[in-house]
Amino acid sequence: MRPPKTSRVAALAARIRRWLASPRVLVLLPLLAFLLGLPSLAGGLALDDLLLREHLDDATRGVTSLYDFGGPAEVVERRASGAFPWWTADDLQVRFFRPLTAATLAVDGYGAPWWMHLHSVLWFVLLVFVVGRAYRTLAADHGARPWIAGLALLLFAIDDAHAASVGWIAARHGLIGAVFGVLALLAHHHWRARGWTAGVVAGPGALALGLLASESALACLGYLAAYALVLERAGGWRTRMRTLVPYALVVVAWYAAHRALGHGAQGCGMYVDPAADPLVFAVSALLHVPLLLMAQLGLPAVVELLVFVPGALVPAAFLAWFGLLVCASIVRPLLRSCAVARFWALGMVLAALPLGGTLPADRHLLLVGVGACGLVAATIAALCEEVRARRMIRLLAWIWLVLHGIFAVLLIVPRMLGPAAMQRTIAEAVSALPDPSDRRPIVLVQAPGDVFTLYAPAIRGAGGLHVLYAGVGAVELERRDPSSLVLRPAGGWLAAPGDRIFRAGRPMHPGDAIVLPEFVMTVLEVASDGRPAVALLRADSPLDAGALRWMAWADGKPTPLELPRVGQSRTLAPASWRFD
């Protein structure tokens, strides 16, 4: 007689739990991560990879300046060539202090792209291993079930939110920083819970190495603080806070060196320096942190696209706050009963705080995902071990099981190749431009976003391309006289946060003029926040005399443009990408 179906399902679930509780997961799941990462080897160089390769080929740059972009002299030079658009802030500068990651890129920078991708995959394998050690060690020392630690590691290994960090060479810094961040947490735990006195040095040392790889390693401070608040067993609050002093000293020393060497970001909408602009950082964090957390707990790709939709970020942040509060209320009984789950949840939230100055993107979620997968695994465990679990927590467990299990497996490889797909899309559009052998400057009236303006010169291998407007608005062109053209984009310039790569927090004023070799751009009107709303292009000769090649965006690529006649105007449809 065959056993009942429910008995067979229960037996299968028990076998799965035994497998997840086995130490073998520390070998098999990193191996799974390696296999999942192999498709990235076909990705080639994409987007920022091309910029880094340019820097590697530049003999005047050292390893420590590999992640340097902008600066007054470079802005003037590249704005004149068209590599930077006319609205670029005069003080635009993005200089990241990532010498450890830069050294790894310098080592393999002249190798084949597949090797560079393999190098990144190996860092991801190492990250999965050390994260697994953290899950199992904390579970063993704080009374959590070991199979839940194994489930958390499985969810982390297949999480599609981490795909871009693995498939994009330029994002390797996040992988390296996360490896050392988790090692810092492990060393701290061994010091505080197991009496390993070397941990008082090893933990801050690992944090220091993480910060030399990526500023995103600051996120591990969230877990160290959560450890002191939730898992620390010795003394009162003062004693708990004193355990964090060595890490605070490391951060202070790192930031002092960071500033002394001239690193940081200014004039760029992608990053906000919390020390230079604390108020702007606080406002950004209120919007970005909930979106980052919901990206990790929900659908990452949806959140990442919001930054390119004008006006979408604020309402999306309010919805994210609401979603987080709902999730918190549902898992509250679990957090009250399980210290490890409480630690991972609090660590996840605190880890997201240092990332509040960056636009929400998947590549920032590696360390946030460590706590998120721990929380999600503990919630899913309610389906197996809490027969009388509340209906809402079981519903949330099923939702997370589908999102982080089924959907993640289906999406991880396509999303890992996402940068390569975007690279092909931009390259296809660039191929529609005139050959660089025709040395006449190209004036592209519109492009779908700053990313085309940023990467087109590197893909094309030549300058002489001037983009007048980047965004998703329709553009009205008015020809006042033979040598001038007025542009009125719907919504103005810099309407979407994702289109503020070259300028942010730098208001413009009517009459501001940018002198370029081929023409002068003058701001005629500005929006209430100082963004250009109407601009005038004026050249020394008639615009249609043949000195300039005029193009607009249609059908996913640049196409020749017939300018309106003098005294007339025309409106160009919004520019959009074409993904094949």
XYZ file of N, CA, C and O in Angstrom, residues 4-182:
716
model
N 0.256 7.829 2.030
C -0.529 8.991 1.594
C 0.366 10.070 0.995
O 1.551 10.180 1.319
N -0.233 10.861 0.122
C 0.523 11.917 -0.555
C 1.131 12.886 0.438
O 2.271 13.323 0.285
N 0.382 13.222 1.490
C 0.914 14.159 2.492
C 2.134 13.578 3.185
O 3.075 14.310 3.521
N 2.152 12.255 3.394
C 3.308 11.631 4.025
C 4.522 11.702 3.115
O 5.647 11.925 3.568
N 4.315 11.496 1.801
C 5.439 11.572 0.860
C 6.001 12.982 0.807
O 7.211 13.180 0.749
N 5.120 13.978 0.802
C 5.577 15.368 0.784
C 6.358 15.687 2.052
O 7.414 16.323 2.013
N 5.850 15.211 3.202
C 6.545 15.463 4.464
C 7.908 14.794 4.484
O 8.891 15.363 4.981
N 7.971 13.578 3.919
C 9.260 12.884 3.865
C 10.246 13.620 2.975
O 11.439 13.746 3.292
N 9.755 14.120 1.841
C 10.626 14.875 0.943
C 11.118 16.151 1.618
O 12.308 16.510 1.522
N 10.213 16.853 2.309
C 10.604 18.080 3.006
C 11.644 17.789 4.075
O 12.595 18.563 4.269
N 11.503 16.663 4.769
C 12.477 16.298 5.797
C 13.845 16.032 5.185
O 14.876 16.408 5.753
N 13.881 15.357 4.022
C 15.163 15.102 3.354
C 15.821 16.409 2.913
O 17.038 16.572 3.024
N 15.003 17.329 2.416
C 15.547 18.625 1.992
C 16.133 19.378 3.188
O 17.218 19.958 3.109
N 15.437 19.338 4.306
C 15.942 20.018 5.495
C 17.247 19.394 5.974
O 18.170 20.107 6.381
N 17.329 18.054 5.916
C 18.580 17.397 6.326
C 19.728 17.791 5.405
O 20.858 18.011 5.854
N 19.428 17.903 4.108
C 20.469 18.294 3.155
C 20.929 19.736 3.421
O 22.121 20.025 3.413
N 19.968 20.625 3.657
C 20.316 22.026 3.911
C 21.090 22.175 5.222
O 21.891 23.109 5.363
N 20.855 21.294 6.165
C 21.564 21.364 7.445
C 22.964 20.778 7.359
O 23.787 21.001 8.256
N 23.261 20.058 6.284
C 24.554 19.393 6.157
C 25.665 20.392 5.859
O 25.452 21.382 5.138
N 26.889 20.142 6.394
C 28.032 21.012 6.053
C 28.361 20.999 4.569
O 29.087 21.879 4.090
N 27.842 20.030 3.826
C 28.137 19.951 2.399
C 27.642 21.175 1.625
O 28.137 21.455 0.525
N 26.677 21.887 2.182
C 26.186 23.066 1.455
C 27.284 24.106 1.280
O 27.238 24.912 0.337
N 28.280 24.105 2.165
C 29.379 25.071 2.047
C 30.285 24.752 0.859
O 31.126 25.571 0.483
N 30.128 23.579 0.281
C 30.861 23.213 -0.930
C 29.934 23.252 -2.143
O 30.268 23.824 -3.186
N 28.756 22.666 -1.993
C 27.857 22.515 -3.132
C 27.238 23.838 -3.576
O 27.090 24.086 -4.780
N 26.881 24.693 -2.636
C 26.245 25.956 -3.033
C 27.237 26.950 -3.627
O 26.895 27.639 -4.600
N 28.480 27.081 -3.133
C 29.455 27.871 -3.890
C 29.699 27.303 -5.288
O 29.893 28.064 -6.242
N 29.670 25.965 -5.415
C 29.799 25.367 -6.747
C 28.614 25.755 -7.625
O 28.783 26.055 -8.821
N 27.413 25.764 -7.049
C 26.237 26.215 -7.795
C 26.404 27.664 -8.233
O 26.066 28.021 -9.380
N 26.918 28.494 -7.341
C 27.156 29.900 -7.693
C 28.134 30.005 -8.856
O 27.974 30.853 -9.748
N 29.155 29.172 -8.848
C 30.126 29.171 -9.952
C 29.443 28.805 -11.269
O 29.648 29.474 -12.298
N 28.616 27.770 -11.256
C 27.938 27.356 -12.482
C 26.976 28.424 -12.978
O 26.874 28.678 -14.183
N 26.265 29.073 -12.045
C 25.340 30.143 -12.442
C 26.074 31.343 -13.013
O 25.531 32.081 -13.843
N 27.328 31.545 -12.579
C 28.091 32.685 -13.064
C 28.766 32.478 -14.399
O 29.179 33.440 -15.046
N 28.862 31.228 -14.858
C 29.590 30.941 -16.099
C 29.016 31.648 -17.337
O 29.780 32.054 -18.211
N 27.677 31.804 -17.467
C 27.178 32.517 -18.656
C 27.726 33.935 -18.794
O 27.772 34.469 -19.908
N 28.157 34.550 -17.690
C 28.693 35.913 -17.775
C 29.976 35.970 -18.591
O 30.348 37.038 -19.083
N 30.658 34.842 -18.771
C 31.900 34.837 -19.529
C 31.680 35.236 -20.982
O 32.624 35.670 -21.663
N 30.444 35.122 -21.450
C 30.132 35.514 -22.829
C 29.747 36.986 -22.935
O 29.449 37.460 -24.033
N 29.770 37.704 -21.819
C 29.268 39.080 -21.820
C 30.187 40.100 -22.457
O 29.736 41.159 -22.894
N 31.501 39.837 -22.491
C 32.424 40.819 -23.036
C 32.518 42.055 -22.159
O 32.084 42.069 -21.008
N 33.092 43.111 -22.715
C 33.193 44.390 -22.011
C 31.913 45.183 -22.237
O 31.422 45.264 -23.371
N 31.397 45.796 -21.190
C 30.122 46.503 -21.297
C 30.157 47.790 -20.490
O 30.607 47.808 -19.337
N 29.698 48.881 -21.109
C 29.431 50.153 -20.435
C 30.657 50.663 -19.672
O 31.670 50.989 -20.283
N 30.598 50.702 -18.332
C 31.728 51.223 -17.560
C 33.011 50.437 -17.787
O 34.112 50.964 -17.580
N 32.890 49.172 -18.205
C 34.091 48.390 -18.504
C 34.940 49.080 -19.570
O 36.172 49.054 -19.512
N 34.268 49.695 -20.554
C 34.999 50.383 -21.618
C 35.742 51.595 -21.068
O 36.877 51.885 -21.484
N 35.115 52.315 -20.141
C 35.768 53.474 -19.548
C 36.971 53.045 -18.713
O 38.026 53.692 -18.729
N 36.815 51.946 -17.978
C 37.939 51.446 -17.188
C 39.071 50.973 -18.088
O 40.252 51.161 -17.767
N 38.735 50.344 -19.216
C 39.777 49.911 -20.142
C 40.525 51.133 -20.708
O 41.748 51.088 -20.863
N 39.810 52.214 -21.010
C 40.468 53.443 -21.447
C 41.460 53.932 -20.401
O 42.581 54.349 -20.723
N 41.057 53.880 -19.143
C 41.935 54.330 -18.064
C 43.130 53.401 -17.899
O 44.241 53.851 -17.627
N 42.910 52.101 -18.075
C 44.026 51.160 -17.998
C 45.037 51.401 -19.111
O 46.245 51.223 -18.924
N 44.538 51.817 -20.280
C 45.421 52.071 -21.420
C 46.104 53.428 -21.340
O 47.015 53.709 -22.134
N 45.667 54.277 -20.421
C 46.234 55.621 -20.278
C 47.471 55.552 -19.388
O 47.372 55.322 -18.183
N 48.630 55.739 -19.990
C 49.890 55.616 -19.249
C 50.057 56.691 -18.193
O 50.874 56.539 -17.271
N 49.297 57.794 -18.287
C 49.439 58.876 -17.313
C 48.674 58.591 -16.021
O 48.836 59.314 -15.047
N 47.838 57.563 -16.024
C 47.045 57.240 -14.842
C 47.717 56.135 -14.043
O 48.216 55.162 -14.596
N 47.668 56.274 -12.738
C 48.113 55.202 -11.862
C 46.943 54.316 -11.480
O 45.783 54.597 -11.794
N 47.251 53.243 -10.771
C 46.203 52.309 -10.364
C 45.181 52.986 -9.469
O 43.981 52.740 -9.566
N 45.643 53.890 -8.604
C 44.723 54.525 -7.662
C 43.767 55.502 -8.336
O 42.787 55.921 -7.725
N 44.040 55.887 -9.582
C 43.151 56.821 -10.293
C 42.295 56.108 -11.333
O 41.704 56.748 -12.199
N 42.232 54.780 -11.252
C 41.474 54.021 -12.241
C 39.994 54.378 -12.201
O 39.317 54.375 -13.233
N 39.486 54.696 -11.024
C 38.066 55.021 -10.869
C 37.832 56.529 -10.791
O 36.875 56.971 -10.172
N 38.692 57.309 -11.419
C 38.544 58.765 -11.428
C 37.851 59.211 -12.712
O 38.266 58.839 -13.821
N 36.818 60.024 -12.565
C 36.106 60.574 -13.707
C 35.845 62.056 -13.440
O 35.450 62.431 -12.340
N 36.028 62.877 -14.447
C 35.744 64.293 -14.313
C 36.914 65.063 -13.733
O 38.067 64.645 -13.814
N 36.612 66.216 -13.152
C 37.628 67.167 -12.733
C 37.594 68.355 -13.679
O 37.233 68.210 -14.858
N 37.940 69.559 -13.216
C 37.801 70.769 -14.034
C 38.444 70.674 -15.411
O 37.819 71.014 -16.421
N 39.679 70.205 -15.484
C 40.366 70.152 -16.777
C 39.699 69.141 -17.707
O 39.508 69.405 -18.907
N 39.332 67.986 -17.167
C 38.696 66.962 -18.002
C 37.325 67.414 -18.466
O 36.920 67.111 -19.600
N 36.584 68.131 -17.627
C 35.267 68.621 -18.029
C 35.393 69.549 -19.230
O 34.648 69.440 -20.219
N 36.330 70.481 -19.175
C 36.514 71.429 -20.284
C 36.873 70.680 -21.567
O 36.301 70.933 -22.645
N 37.806 69.751 -21.464
C 38.269 69.025 -22.649
C 37.171 68.151 -23.242
O 36.926 68.175 -24.455
N 36.507 67.376 -22.394
C 35.524 66.424 -22.902
C 34.210 67.107 -23.293
O 33.490 66.606 -24.166
N 33.888 68.204 -22.673
C 32.705 68.946 -23.104
C 32.932 69.537 -24.495
O 32.016 69.555 -25.325
N 34.133 69.991 -24.762
C 34.447 70.547 -26.080
C 34.381 69.480 -27.170
O 33.964 69.750 -28.304
N 34.770 68.248 -26.836
C 34.760 67.167 -27.824
C 33.404 66.508 -27.967
O 33.185 65.725 -28.891
N 32.486 66.787 -27.029
C 31.173 66.157 -27.044
C 31.075 64.928 -26.169
O 29.994 64.374 -26.003
N 32.192 64.470 -25.603
C 32.148 63.304 -24.721
C 31.339 63.587 -23.466
O 30.742 62.677 -22.881
N 31.333 64.840 -23.009
C 30.436 65.307 -21.957
C 29.457 66.287 -22.595
O 29.849 67.094 -23.449
N 28.172 66.272 -22.219
C 27.203 67.184 -22.831
C 27.397 68.621 -22.355
O 28.082 68.885 -21.366
N 26.746 69.534 -23.024
C 26.954 70.954 -22.748
C 26.522 71.345 -21.340
O 27.047 72.298 -20.769
N 25.561 70.603 -20.761
C 25.047 70.978 -19.429
C 25.894 70.413 -18.289
O 25.558 70.590 -17.125
N 26.997 69.764 -18.582
C 27.851 69.184 -17.550
C 28.285 70.242 -16.540
O 28.702 71.346 -16.914
N 28.214 69.915 -15.249
C 28.641 70.846 -14.198
C 30.137 71.108 -14.313
O 30.934 70.188 -14.581
N 30.522 72.369 -14.117
C 31.946 72.721 -14.225
C 32.800 71.954 -13.221
O 33.973 71.668 -13.490
N 32.230 71.628 -12.063
C 33.002 70.957 -11.018
C 32.686 69.465 -10.933
O 32.970 68.828 -9.910
N 32.096 68.892 -11.996
C 31.783 67.469 -11.976
C 33.037 66.650 -11.678
O 34.068 66.784 -12.338
N 32.928 65.807 -10.674
C 34.055 64.947 -10.325
C 33.543 63.738 -9.554
O 32.810 63.876 -8.579
N 33.923 62.574 -10.004
C 33.617 61.323 -9.307
C 34.921 60.561 -9.186
O 35.458 60.069 -10.174
N 35.446 60.490 -7.976
C 36.727 59.816 -7.732
C 36.536 58.822 -6.587
O 36.345 59.228 -5.437
N 36.578 57.549 -6.922
C 36.374 56.500 -5.927
C 37.724 55.983 -5.442
O 38.638 55.743 -6.237
N 37.806 55.768 -4.137
C 39.033 55.276 -3.500
C 38.927 53.757 -3.410
O 38.486 53.217 -2.399
N 39.339 53.065 -4.488
C 39.213 51.615 -4.574
C 40.530 50.971 -5.018
O 40.582 50.256 -6.020
N 41.616 51.224 -4.324
C 42.913 50.728 -4.803
C 43.004 49.210 -4.876
O 43.665 48.673 -5.770
N 42.352 48.497 -3.954
C 42.436 47.043 -3.982
C 41.740 46.483 -5.218
O 42.283 45.620 -5.926
N 40.544 46.959 -5.492
C 39.844 46.511 -6.702
C 40.589 46.948 -7.948
O 40.703 46.180 -8.917
N 41.110 48.169 -7.944
C 41.865 48.652 -9.105
C 43.069 47.765 -9.380
O 43.416 47.499 -10.536
N 43.696 47.285 -8.322
C 44.850 46.397 -8.500
C 44.426 45.089 -9.169
O 45.142 44.570 -10.038
N 43.267 44.548 -8.790
C 42.812 43.298 -9.432
C 42.495 43.529 -10.902
O 42.746 42.652 -11.743
N 41.949 44.698 -11.235
C 41.656 45.004 -12.635
C 42.939 45.237 -13.420
O 43.037 44.866 -14.597
N 43.928 45.853 -12.781
C 45.197 46.073 -13.460
C 45.893 44.752 -13.761
O 46.543 44.598 -14.805
N 45.744 43.785 -12.864
C 46.378 42.479 -13.078
C 45.803 41.789 -14.312
O 46.551 41.223 -15.116
N 44.475 41.839 -14.463
C 43.880 41.124 -15.602
C 43.356 42.067 -16.672
O 42.663 41.624 -17.601
N 43.696 43.349 -16.588
C 43.144 44.347 -17.505
C 43.527 44.160 -18.944
O 42.839 44.630 -19.846
N 44.625 43.502 -19.225
C 45.057 43.299 -20.600
C 44.772 41.881 -21.076
O 45.228 41.464 -22.139
N 44.035 41.120 -20.269
C 43.650 39.780 -20.675
C 42.348 39.804 -21.452
O 41.743 40.851 -21.689
N 41.907 38.616 -21.847
C 40.647 38.507 -22.571
C 39.485 38.822 -21.640
O 39.545 38.543 -20.439
N 38.408 39.398 -22.166
C 37.252 39.708 -21.304
C 36.711 38.490 -20.571
O 36.226 38.623 -19.432
N 36.764 37.293 -21.180
C 36.222 36.123 -20.493
C 36.985 35.846 -19.209
O 36.390 35.406 -18.223
N 38.289 36.118 -19.218
C 39.061 35.901 -18.002
C 38.680 36.907 -16.926
O 38.583 36.575 -15.744
N 38.449 38.146 -17.342
C 38.055 39.166 -16.384
C 36.720 38.801 -15.738
O 36.519 38.981 -14.536
N 35.809 38.261 -16.544
C 34.531 37.812 -15.985
C 34.730 36.616 -15.049
O 34.098 36.543 -13.981
N 35.581 35.700 -15.430
C 35.837 34.541 -14.579
C 36.414 34.982 -13.236
O 36.051 34.422 -12.187
N 37.290 35.977 -13.273
C 37.861 36.525 -12.041
C 36.747 37.023 -11.115
O 36.740 36.743 -9.909
N 35.783 37.746 -11.685
C 34.663 38.243 -10.876
C 33.808 37.094 -10.343
O 33.347 37.126 -9.191
N 33.582 36.074 -11.170
C 32.792 34.917 -10.731
C 33.463 34.239 -9.539
O 32.790 33.825 -8.580
N 34.792 34.148 -9.560
C 35.504 33.515 -8.450
C 35.345 34.313 -7.158
O 35.248 33.738 -6.070
N 35.295 35.632 -7.271
C 35.029 36.443 -6.079
C 33.607 36.177 -5.563
O 33.377 36.142 -4.347
N 32.670 35.969 -6.465
C 31.304 35.666 -6.035
C 31.247 34.308 -5.340
O 30.547 34.132 -4.337
N 31.982 33.333 -5.869
C 32.046 32.018 -5.223
C 32.587 32.156 -3.804
O 32.056 31.559 -2.853
N 33.652 32.949 -3.650
C 34.218 33.169 -2.319
C 33.210 33.865 -1.413
O 33.095 33.528 -0.218
N 32.467 34.815 -1.958
C 31.457 35.511 -1.159
C 30.386 34.536 -0.675
O 29.980 34.580 0.498
N 29.909 33.659 -1.549
C 28.891 32.686 -1.149
C 29.431 31.794 -0.036
O 28.715 31.473 0.932
N 30.693 31.409 -0.125
C 31.275 30.558 0.910
C 31.320 31.271 2.264
O 30.900 30.713 3.285
N 31.831 32.514 2.296
C 31.966 33.198 3.588
C 30.591 33.566 4.142
O 30.389 33.566 5.369
N 29.637 33.874 3.268
C 28.271 34.126 3.746
C 27.692 32.853 4.363
O 27.029 32.896 5.412
N 27.965 31.707 3.739
C 27.510 30.447 4.308
C 28.104 30.185 5.677
O 27.416 29.708 6.592
N 29.387 30.492 5.824
C 30.018 30.346 7.133
C 29.342 31.250 8.167
O 29.127 30.839 9.320
N 29.003 32.448 7.762
C 28.341 33.370 8.692
C 26.969 32.842 9.098
O 26.604 32.841 10.291
N 26.183 32.391 8.128
C 24.858 31.854 8.448
C 24.959 30.676 9.425
O 24.246 30.618 10.430
N 25.835 29.733 9.120
C 25.912 28.512 9.926
C 26.505 28.795 11.308
O 26.053 28.237 12.306
N 27.517 29.648 11.368
C 28.160 29.930 12.651
C 27.204 30.638 13.597
O 27.084 30.274 14.787
N 26.523 31.664 13.092
C 25.583 32.395 13.949
C 24.408 31.511 14.364
O 23.933 31.596 15.500
N 23.946 30.664 13.451
C 22.847 29.767 13.801
C 23.273 28.785 14.888
O 22.526 28.537 15.844
N 24.492 28.251 14.764
C 24.969 27.264 15.734
C 25.151 27.871 17.122
O 24.847 27.238 18.140
N 25.634 29.105 17.174
C 25.956 29.718 18.466
C 24.776 30.425 19.112
O 24.879 30.848 20.274
N 23.677 30.563 18.378
C 22.535 31.286 18.951
C 21.235 30.493 18.837
O 20.138 31.078 18.862
N 21.351 29.188 18.720
C 20.192 28.325 18.846
C 19.243 28.290 17.671
O 18.105 27.830 17.826
N 19.671 28.747 16.507
C 18.795 28.677 15.328
C 18.979 27.329 14.630
O 20.020 26.687 14.761
N 17.992 26.914 13.880
C 18.050 25.625 13.196
C 19.043 25.690 12.036
O 18.957 26.588 11.195
N 19.948 24.734 11.923
C 20.983 24.798 10.878
C 20.418 24.716 9.469
O 21.006 25.277 8.539
N 19.276 24.039 9.290
C 18.753 23.939 7.917
C 18.249 25.290 7.409
O 18.271 25.543 6.198
N 17.842 26.158 8.323
C 17.418 27.499 7.904
C 18.630 28.286 7.406
O 18.539 29.051 6.440
N 19.788 28.079 8.048
C 21.015 28.712 7.573
C 21.354 28.225 6.167
O 21.777 29.003 5.300
N 21.168 26.913 5.929
C 21.408 26.379 4.590
C 20.445 26.942 3.568
O 20.825 27.237 2.422
N 19.179 27.111 3.956
C 18.195 27.698 3.047
C 18.557 29.142 2.733
O 18.448 29.596 1.583
N 18.989 29.889 3.748
C 19.398 31.277 3.518
C 20.538 31.346 2.516
O 20.563 32.214 1.631
N 21.496 30.423 2.636
C 22.621 30.423 1.701
C 22.163 30.073 0.290
O 22.637 30.660 -0.687
N 21.247 29.127 0.165
C 20.712 28.794 -1.155
C 20.039 30.007 -1.785
O 20.255 30.311 -2.967
N 19.228 30.720 -1.009
C 18.562 31.912 -1.526
C 19.573 32.978 -1.935
O 19.394 33.656 -2.960
N 20.644 33.115 -1.150
C 21.661 34.109 -1.482
C 22.386 33.739 -2.766
O 22.674 34.599 -3.600
N 22.692 32.456 -2.946
C 23.453 32.021 -4.112
C 22.683 32.212 -5.413
O 23.284 32.480 -6.461
N 21.358 32.079 -5.371
C 20.562 32.173 -6.599
C 19.859 33.515 -6.741
O 19.070 33.703 -7.674
N 20.133 34.453 -5.847
C 19.415 35.734 -5.846
C 19.743 36.525 -7.109
O 20.892 36.895 -7.352
N 18.725 36.796 -7.915
C 18.948 37.540 -9.156
C 19.294 38.997 -8.902
O 19.813 39.669 -9.803
N 19.053 39.488 -7.688
C 19.446 40.865 -7.373
C 20.959 41.032 -7.399
O 21.464 42.151 -7.533
N 21.703 39.940 -7.277
C 23.163 40.000 -7.274
C 23.761 39.762 -8.656
O 24.978 39.785 -8.815
N 22.898 39.518 -9.640
C 23.386 39.113 -10.951
C 24.261 40.176 -11.609
O 25.299 39.860 -12.197
N 23.842 41.438 -11.525
C 24.615 42.497 -12.179
C 26.000 42.627 -11.575
O 26.970 42.933 -12.289
N 26.134 42.402 -10.276
C 27.445 42.488 -9.636
C 28.390 41.410 -10.145
O 29.607 41.602 -10.188
N 27.823 40.273 -10.542
C 28.641 39.172 -11.053
C 28.916 39.346 -12.542
O 30.032 39.092 -13.009
N 27.930 39.794 -13.292
C 28.060 39.861 -14.741
C 28.671 41.124 -15.285
O 28.865 41.242 -16.502
N 28.988 42.080 -14.427
C 29.535 43.367 -14.874
C 30.901 43.546 -14.235
O 31.019 43.652 -13.017
N 31.936 43.567 -15.055
C 33.306 43.652 -14.542
C 33.491 44.904 -13.696
O 34.140 44.875 -12.646
N 32.913 46.007 -14.118
C 33.074 47.274 -13.400
C 32.485 47.218 -11.999
O 32.833 48.038 -11.142
N 31.587 46.256 -11.745
C 30.958 46.133 -10.424
C 31.705 45.169 -9.511
O 31.206 44.864 -8.423
N 32.874 44.713 -9.918
C 33.624 43.762 -9.091
C 33.945 44.333 -7.718
O 34.065 43.594 -6.729
N 34.101 45.642 -7.632
C 34.447 46.252 -6.351
C 33.452 45.877 -5.261
O 33.808 45.674 -4.100
N 32.157 45.765 -5.624
C 31.145 45.396 -4.637
C 31.331 43.983 -4.122
O 31.134 43.712 -2.932
N 31.725 43.067 -5.004
C 31.969 41.685 -4.591
C 33.120 41.608 -3.599
O 33.028 40.948 -2.556
N 34.228 42.291 -3.926
C 35.401 42.230 -3.053
C 35.099 42.893 -1.717
O 35.440 42.375 -0.645
N 34.452 44.053 -1.761
C 34.095 44.731 -0.521
C 33.176 43.892 0.340
O 33.307 43.859 1.575
N 32.228 43.176 -0.288
C 31.297 42.337 0.469
C 32.019 41.149 1.105
O 31.703 40.766 2.238
N 32.971 40.550 0.388
C 33.724 39.424 0.955
C 34.400 39.843 2.253
O 34.275 39.178 3.295
N 35.106 40.964 2.227
C 35.813 41.401 3.427
C 34.853 41.927 4.482
O 35.122 41.829 5.691
N 33.714 42.483 4.072
C 32.713 42.916 5.043
C 32.160 41.748 5.845
O 32.008 41.830 7.074
N 31.847 40.636 5.168
C 31.339 39.459 5.873
C 32.437 38.829 6.728
O 32.170 38.345 7.839
